[in-house]
Structures are given as structure tokens and as C-alpha cells.
PDB file of C-alpha atoms in Angstrom:
ATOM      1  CA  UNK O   1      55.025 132.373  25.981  1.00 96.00           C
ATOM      2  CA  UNK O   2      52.232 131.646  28.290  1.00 98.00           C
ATOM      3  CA  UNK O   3      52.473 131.289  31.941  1.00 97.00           C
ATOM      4  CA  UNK O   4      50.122 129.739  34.125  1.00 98.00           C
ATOM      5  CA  UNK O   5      49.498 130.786  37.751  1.00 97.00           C
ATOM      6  CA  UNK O   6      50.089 127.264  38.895  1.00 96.00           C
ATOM      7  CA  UNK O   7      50.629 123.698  37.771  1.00 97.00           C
ATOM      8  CA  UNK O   8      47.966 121.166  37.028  1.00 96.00           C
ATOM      9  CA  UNK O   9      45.022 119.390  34.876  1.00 96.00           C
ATOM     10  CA  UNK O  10      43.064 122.718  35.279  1.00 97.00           C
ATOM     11  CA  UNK O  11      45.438 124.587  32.085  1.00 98.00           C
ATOM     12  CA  UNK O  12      45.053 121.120  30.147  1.00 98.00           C
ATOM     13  CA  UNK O  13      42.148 122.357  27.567  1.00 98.00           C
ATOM     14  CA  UNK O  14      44.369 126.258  27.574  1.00 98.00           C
ATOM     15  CA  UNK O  15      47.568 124.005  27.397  1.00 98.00           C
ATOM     16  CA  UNK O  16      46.469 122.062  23.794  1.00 98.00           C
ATOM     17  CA  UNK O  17      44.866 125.029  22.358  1.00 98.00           C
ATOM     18  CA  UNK O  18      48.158 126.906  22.464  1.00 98.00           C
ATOM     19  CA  UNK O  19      49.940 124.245  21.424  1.00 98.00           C
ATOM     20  CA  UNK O  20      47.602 123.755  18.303  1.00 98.00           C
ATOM     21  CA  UNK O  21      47.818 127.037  17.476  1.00 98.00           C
ATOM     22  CA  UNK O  22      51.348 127.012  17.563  1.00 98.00           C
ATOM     23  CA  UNK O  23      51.740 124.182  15.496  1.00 98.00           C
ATOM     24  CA  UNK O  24      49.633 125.997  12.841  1.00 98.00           C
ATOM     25  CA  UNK O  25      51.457 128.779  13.078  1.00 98.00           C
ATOM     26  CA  UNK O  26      54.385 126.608  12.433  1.00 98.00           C
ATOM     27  CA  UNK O  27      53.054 124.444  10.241  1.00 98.00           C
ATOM     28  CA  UNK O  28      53.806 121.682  12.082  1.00 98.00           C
ATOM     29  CA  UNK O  29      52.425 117.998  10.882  1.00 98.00           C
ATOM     30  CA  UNK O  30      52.498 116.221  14.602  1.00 98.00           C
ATOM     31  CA  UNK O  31      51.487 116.616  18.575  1.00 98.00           C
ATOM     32  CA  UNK O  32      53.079 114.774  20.983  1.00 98.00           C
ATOM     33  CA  UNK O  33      50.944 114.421  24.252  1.00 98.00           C
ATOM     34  CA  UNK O  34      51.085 112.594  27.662  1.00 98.00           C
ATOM     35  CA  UNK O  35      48.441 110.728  28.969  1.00 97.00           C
ATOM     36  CA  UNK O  36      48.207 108.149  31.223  1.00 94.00           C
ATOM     37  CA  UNK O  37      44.608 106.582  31.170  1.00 94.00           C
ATOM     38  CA  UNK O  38      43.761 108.463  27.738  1.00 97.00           C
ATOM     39  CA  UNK O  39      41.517 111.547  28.965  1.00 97.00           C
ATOM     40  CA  UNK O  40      44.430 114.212  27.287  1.00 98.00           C
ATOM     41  CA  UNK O  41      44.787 112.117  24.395  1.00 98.00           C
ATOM     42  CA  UNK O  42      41.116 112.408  24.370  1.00 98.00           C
ATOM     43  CA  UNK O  43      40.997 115.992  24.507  1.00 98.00           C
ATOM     44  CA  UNK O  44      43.867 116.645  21.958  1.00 98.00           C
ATOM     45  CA  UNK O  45      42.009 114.539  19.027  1.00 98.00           C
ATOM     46  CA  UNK O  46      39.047 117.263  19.966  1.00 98.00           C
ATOM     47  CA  UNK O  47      41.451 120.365  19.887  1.00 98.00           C
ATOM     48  CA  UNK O  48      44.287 119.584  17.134  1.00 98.00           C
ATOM     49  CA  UNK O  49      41.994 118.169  13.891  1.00 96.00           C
ATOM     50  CA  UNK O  50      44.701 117.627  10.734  1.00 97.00           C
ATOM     51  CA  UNK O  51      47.152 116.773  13.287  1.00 98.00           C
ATOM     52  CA  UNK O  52      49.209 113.411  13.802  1.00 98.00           C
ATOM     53  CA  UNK O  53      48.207 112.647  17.758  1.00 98.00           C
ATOM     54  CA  UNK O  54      50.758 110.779  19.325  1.00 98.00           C
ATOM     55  CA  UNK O  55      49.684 109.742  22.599  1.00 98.00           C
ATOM     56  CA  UNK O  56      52.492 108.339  24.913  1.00 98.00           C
ATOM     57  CA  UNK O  57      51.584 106.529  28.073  1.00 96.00           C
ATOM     58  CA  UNK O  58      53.041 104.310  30.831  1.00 91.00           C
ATOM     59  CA  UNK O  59      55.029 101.487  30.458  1.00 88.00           C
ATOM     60  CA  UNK O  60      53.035  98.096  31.237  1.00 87.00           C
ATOM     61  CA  UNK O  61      53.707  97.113  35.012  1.00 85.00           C
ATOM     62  CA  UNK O  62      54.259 100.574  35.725  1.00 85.00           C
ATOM     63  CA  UNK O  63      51.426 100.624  38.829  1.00 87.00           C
ATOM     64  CA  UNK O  64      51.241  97.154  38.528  1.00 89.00           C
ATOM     65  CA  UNK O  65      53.071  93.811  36.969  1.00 91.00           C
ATOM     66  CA  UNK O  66      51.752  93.003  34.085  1.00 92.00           C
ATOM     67  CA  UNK O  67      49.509  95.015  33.641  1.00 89.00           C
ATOM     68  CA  UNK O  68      48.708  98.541  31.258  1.00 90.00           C
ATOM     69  CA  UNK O  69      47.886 101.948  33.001  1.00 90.00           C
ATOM     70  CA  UNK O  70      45.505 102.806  29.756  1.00 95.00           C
ATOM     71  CA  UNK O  71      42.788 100.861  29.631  1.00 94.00           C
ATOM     72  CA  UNK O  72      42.945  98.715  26.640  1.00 94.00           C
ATOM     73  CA  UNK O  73      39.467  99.960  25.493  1.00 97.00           C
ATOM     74  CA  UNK O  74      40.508 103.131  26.098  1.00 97.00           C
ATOM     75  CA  UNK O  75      43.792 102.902  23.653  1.00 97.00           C
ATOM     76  CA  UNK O  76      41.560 100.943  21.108  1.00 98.00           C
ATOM     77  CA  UNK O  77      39.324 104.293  21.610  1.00 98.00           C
ATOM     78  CA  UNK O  78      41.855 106.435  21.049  1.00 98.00           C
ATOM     79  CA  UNK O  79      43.470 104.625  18.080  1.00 98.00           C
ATOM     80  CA  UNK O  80      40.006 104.161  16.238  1.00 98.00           C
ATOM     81  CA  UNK O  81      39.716 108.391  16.234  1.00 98.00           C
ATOM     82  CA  UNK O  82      43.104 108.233  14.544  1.00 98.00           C
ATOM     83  CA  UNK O  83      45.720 108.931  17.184  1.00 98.00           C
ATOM     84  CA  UNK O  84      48.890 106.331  17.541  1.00 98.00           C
ATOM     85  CA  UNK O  85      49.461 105.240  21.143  1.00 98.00           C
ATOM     86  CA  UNK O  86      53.104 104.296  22.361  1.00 97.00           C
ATOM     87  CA  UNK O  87      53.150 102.904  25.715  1.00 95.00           C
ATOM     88  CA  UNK O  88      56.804 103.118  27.107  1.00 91.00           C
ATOM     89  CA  UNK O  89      59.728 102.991  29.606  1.00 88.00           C
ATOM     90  CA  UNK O  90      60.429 106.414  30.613  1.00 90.00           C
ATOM     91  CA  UNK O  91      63.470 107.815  29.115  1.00 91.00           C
ATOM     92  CA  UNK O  92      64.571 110.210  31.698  1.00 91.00           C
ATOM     93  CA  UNK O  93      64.444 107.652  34.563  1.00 88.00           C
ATOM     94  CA  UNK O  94      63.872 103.677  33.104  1.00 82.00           C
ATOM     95  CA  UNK O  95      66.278 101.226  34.738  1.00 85.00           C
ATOM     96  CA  UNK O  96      68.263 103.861  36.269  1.00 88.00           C
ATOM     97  CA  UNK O  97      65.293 104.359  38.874  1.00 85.00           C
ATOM     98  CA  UNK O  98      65.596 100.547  39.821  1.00 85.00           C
ATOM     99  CA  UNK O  99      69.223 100.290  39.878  1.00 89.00           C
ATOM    100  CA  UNK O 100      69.311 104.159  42.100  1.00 89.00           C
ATOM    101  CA  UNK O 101      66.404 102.232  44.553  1.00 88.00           C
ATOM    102  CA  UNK O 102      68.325  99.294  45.127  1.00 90.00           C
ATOM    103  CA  UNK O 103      71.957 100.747  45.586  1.00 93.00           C
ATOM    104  CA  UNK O 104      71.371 104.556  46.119  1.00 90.00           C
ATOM    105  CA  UNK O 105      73.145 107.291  44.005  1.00 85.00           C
ATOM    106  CA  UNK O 106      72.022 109.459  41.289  1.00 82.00           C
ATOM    107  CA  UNK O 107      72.392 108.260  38.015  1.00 89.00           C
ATOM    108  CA  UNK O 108      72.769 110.833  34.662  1.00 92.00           C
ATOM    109  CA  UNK O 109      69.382 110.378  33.095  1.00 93.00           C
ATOM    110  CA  UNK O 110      68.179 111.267  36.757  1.00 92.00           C
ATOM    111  CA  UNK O 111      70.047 114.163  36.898  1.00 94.00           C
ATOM    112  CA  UNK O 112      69.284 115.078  33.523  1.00 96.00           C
ATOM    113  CA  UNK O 113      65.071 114.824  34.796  1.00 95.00           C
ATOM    114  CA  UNK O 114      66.198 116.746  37.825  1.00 95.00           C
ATOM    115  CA  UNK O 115      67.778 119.351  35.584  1.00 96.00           C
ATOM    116  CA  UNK O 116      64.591 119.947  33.535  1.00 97.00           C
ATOM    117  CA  UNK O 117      62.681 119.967  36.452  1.00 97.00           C
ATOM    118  CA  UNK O 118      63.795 122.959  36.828  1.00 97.00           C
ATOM    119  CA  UNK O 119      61.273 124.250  34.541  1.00 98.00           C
ATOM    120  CA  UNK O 120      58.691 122.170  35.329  1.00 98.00           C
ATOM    121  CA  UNK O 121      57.435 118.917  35.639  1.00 98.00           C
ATOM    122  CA  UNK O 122      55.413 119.562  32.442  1.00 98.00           C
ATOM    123  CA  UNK O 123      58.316 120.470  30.653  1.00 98.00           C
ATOM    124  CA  UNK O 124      60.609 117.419  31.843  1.00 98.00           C
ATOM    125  CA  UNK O 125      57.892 115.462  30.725  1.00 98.00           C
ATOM    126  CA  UNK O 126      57.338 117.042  27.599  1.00 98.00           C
ATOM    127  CA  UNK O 127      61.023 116.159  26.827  1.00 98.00           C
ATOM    128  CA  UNK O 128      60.929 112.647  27.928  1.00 98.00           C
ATOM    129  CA  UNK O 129      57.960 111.638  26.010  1.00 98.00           C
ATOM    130  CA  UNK O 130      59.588 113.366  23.040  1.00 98.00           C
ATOM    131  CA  UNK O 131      62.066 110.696  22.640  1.00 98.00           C
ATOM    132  CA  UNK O 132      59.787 108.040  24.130  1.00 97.00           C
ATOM    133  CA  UNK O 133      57.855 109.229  20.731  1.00 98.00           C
ATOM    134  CA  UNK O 134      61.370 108.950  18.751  1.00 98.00           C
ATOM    135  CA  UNK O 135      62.351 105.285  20.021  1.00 97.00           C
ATOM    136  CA  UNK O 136      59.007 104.416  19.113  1.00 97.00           C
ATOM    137  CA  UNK O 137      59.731 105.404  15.362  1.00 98.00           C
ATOM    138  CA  UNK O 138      56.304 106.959  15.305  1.00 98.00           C
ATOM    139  CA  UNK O 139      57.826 110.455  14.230  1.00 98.00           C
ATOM    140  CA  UNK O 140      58.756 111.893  11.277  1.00 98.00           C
ATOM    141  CA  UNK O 141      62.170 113.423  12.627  1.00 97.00           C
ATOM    142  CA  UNK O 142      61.086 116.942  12.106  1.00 98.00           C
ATOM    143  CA  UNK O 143      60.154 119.449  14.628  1.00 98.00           C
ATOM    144  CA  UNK O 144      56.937 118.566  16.878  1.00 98.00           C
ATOM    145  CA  UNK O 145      55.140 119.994  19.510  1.00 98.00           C
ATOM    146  CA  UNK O 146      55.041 118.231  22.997  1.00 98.00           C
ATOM    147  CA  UNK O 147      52.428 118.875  25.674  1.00 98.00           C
ATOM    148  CA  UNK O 148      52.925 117.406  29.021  1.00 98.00           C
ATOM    149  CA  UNK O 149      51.994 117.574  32.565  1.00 98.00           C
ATOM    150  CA  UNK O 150      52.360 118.179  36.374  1.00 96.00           C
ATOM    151  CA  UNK O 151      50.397 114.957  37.642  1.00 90.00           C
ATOM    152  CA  UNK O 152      47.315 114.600  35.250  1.00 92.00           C
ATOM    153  CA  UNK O 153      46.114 116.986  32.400  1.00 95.00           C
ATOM    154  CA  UNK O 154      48.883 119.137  30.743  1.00 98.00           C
ATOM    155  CA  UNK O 155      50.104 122.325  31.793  1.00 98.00           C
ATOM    156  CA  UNK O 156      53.589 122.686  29.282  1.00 98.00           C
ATOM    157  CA  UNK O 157      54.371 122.217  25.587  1.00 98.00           C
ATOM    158  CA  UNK O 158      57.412 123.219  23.524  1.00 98.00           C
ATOM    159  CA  UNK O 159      58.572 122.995  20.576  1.00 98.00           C
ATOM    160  CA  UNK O 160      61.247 120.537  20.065  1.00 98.00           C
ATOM    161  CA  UNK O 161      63.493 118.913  17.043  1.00 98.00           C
ATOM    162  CA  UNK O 162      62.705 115.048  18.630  1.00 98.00           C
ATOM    163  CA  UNK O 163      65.599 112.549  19.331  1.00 98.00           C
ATOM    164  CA  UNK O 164      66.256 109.514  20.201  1.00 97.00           C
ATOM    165  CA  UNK O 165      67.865 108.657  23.562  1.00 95.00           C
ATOM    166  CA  UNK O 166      71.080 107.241  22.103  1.00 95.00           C
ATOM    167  CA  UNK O 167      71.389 110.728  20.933  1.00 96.00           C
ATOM    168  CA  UNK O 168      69.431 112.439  23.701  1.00 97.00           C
ATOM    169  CA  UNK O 169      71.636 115.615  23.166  1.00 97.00           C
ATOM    170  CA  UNK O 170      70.556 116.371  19.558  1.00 98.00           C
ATOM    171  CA  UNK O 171      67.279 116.928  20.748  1.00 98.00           C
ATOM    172  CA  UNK O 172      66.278 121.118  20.715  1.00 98.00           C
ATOM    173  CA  UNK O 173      63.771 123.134  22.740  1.00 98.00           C
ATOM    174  CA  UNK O 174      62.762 125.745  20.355  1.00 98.00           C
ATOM    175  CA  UNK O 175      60.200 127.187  21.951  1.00 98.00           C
ATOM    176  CA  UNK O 176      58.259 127.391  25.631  1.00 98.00           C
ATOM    177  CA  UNK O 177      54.524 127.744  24.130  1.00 98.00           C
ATOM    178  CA  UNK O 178      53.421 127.720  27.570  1.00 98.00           C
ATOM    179  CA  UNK O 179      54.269 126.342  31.502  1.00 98.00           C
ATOM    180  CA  UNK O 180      53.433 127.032  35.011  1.00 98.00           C
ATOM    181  CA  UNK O 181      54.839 129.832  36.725  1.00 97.00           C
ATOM    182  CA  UNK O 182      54.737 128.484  39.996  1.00 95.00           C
ATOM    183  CA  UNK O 183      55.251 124.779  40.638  1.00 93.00           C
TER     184      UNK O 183
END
């Protein structure tokens, strides 16, 4: 495993080459990455040729109503060079954010983000957009490796066997490829 000094979009091109080489290694057919306006997406159709690219990004109305955090260009960009785009709901927070904002609490897929936190934000998000890919039905079902981030860029990836949330608990972290030490 690979540990960064610190979190951020400065490990992101480090971050995917790891991960691609892992996935060799492996022989692993698919790469799930974040990316929220399409620039890691971008960089992980450069890095990880012979690769499925699954790109996962916000859910529309996330930033604002109605309307998509990836440019639409931009996806049509990314899609063109081969990669498939999900945009979705997150799975580690969705409607349990709303409902938690509105009446207070904690809710248990916010304790479950808060839990994986503890690794990292890279590596919670790495998880959730894992079975963001899953719901999708974009994957395959086997093992994947998932590269996400602390803010933008990518700073984590693991190697998972992908669920889906109604089965959130079948999911595995095989491996830490790489995350930030300090966060």
C-alpha cells in the first residue's frame, strides 16, 4: 500500500497509476472513478487504456435544482472516449441527509460514511461510488477497482467485490492500493 503525505487532487495522476497497475496485476476488467465535472474521468481514460471507465458523478440538483454538476458536453466528452457516466444519489448519505437536516439525528448510512471516514474521505468515497456503480447495473459483479477523493482529484482506491445498497454488507475491501496518511 501507498500512503500519501496528505489528502488532495495533487496524488490524483499517482492515485490512477497505482490503481491501473493494480488492476493489471489483478487482471481486473473495470475502474470505478469519482468525478464531479469530468477532469478525473478525464485523466483515467489517459492512464487505464483496455479498461472499462466508469465515471460516477453527482446527482442532478445536487449544487443546484435541476440542474447537472458535469457539464453535459463534458459527459458527452467523456462517453465519446469510451467511458460510461452514472450520475447518482449518494449511497452513503441520499435522503437520509435531508431527513437528518430537517429533524436532527444520525441516521445508519450516515454513520456507516462516518465510519469509513475513518480512513479517509477518499476511501468513503471510493465505497459509495462502488455501489452507486452497482445500482447503476453498469458492473459486471466481479471485483473492481475504485479511486476516489478528498474534495477534487483522487487520492484513494481499493479493491472491492461491488454491491448493491440493498445488500451494502456483501460488499469487500480487498485491498488499500493507496490513501492519505494524514487527512
Amino acid at each position: 500500500m501507498t500512503l500519501f503525505d496528505k489528502a488532495g487532487r495533487e496524488n490524483t495522476e499517482k492515485t490512477l497509476q497505482l490503481a491501473y497497475a493494480r488492476a493489471c496485476e489483478l487482471g481486473l476488467k473495470e475502474i470505478v472513478v469519482a468525478t464531479s465535472k469530468g477532469g478525473t474521468a478525464a485523466k483515467a481514460l489517459e492512464i487505464c487504456q483496455g479498461f472499462k471507465v466508469v465515471a460516477v458523478t453527482y446527482h442532478a440538483g445536487f449544487r443546484e435544482p435541476f440542474q447537472a454538476v458535469m457539464p453535459l458536453q463534458v459527459r458527452r466528452d467523456l462517453e465519446a472516449r469510451g467511458a460510461v457516466v452514472v450520475g447518482g444519489c449518494h449511497a452513503l448519505s441520499g435522503i437520509e441527509r435531508s431527513v437528518a437536516g430537517k429533524f436532527g439525528g444520525i441516521y445508519p448510512a450516515l454513520l456507516i460514511a462516518e465510519a469509513l471516514r475513518l480512513f479517509g474521505q477518499g476511501v468513503k468515497v471510493a465505497v459509495e461510488i462502488a455501489v452507486m456503480a452497482a445500482d447503476a447495473g453498469v458492473l459486471s459483479g466481479a471485483d473492481i477497482v475504485s479511486v476516489g477523493g478528498t474534495g477534487r482529484g483522487a487520492d484513494a482506491s481499493l479493491v472491492l467485490a461491488p454491491a448493491h445498497q440493498n445488500n451494502f454488507f456483501d460488499l469487500k475491501v480487498r485491498e488499500v492500493i493507496c490513501k492519505p496518511r494524514d487527512f
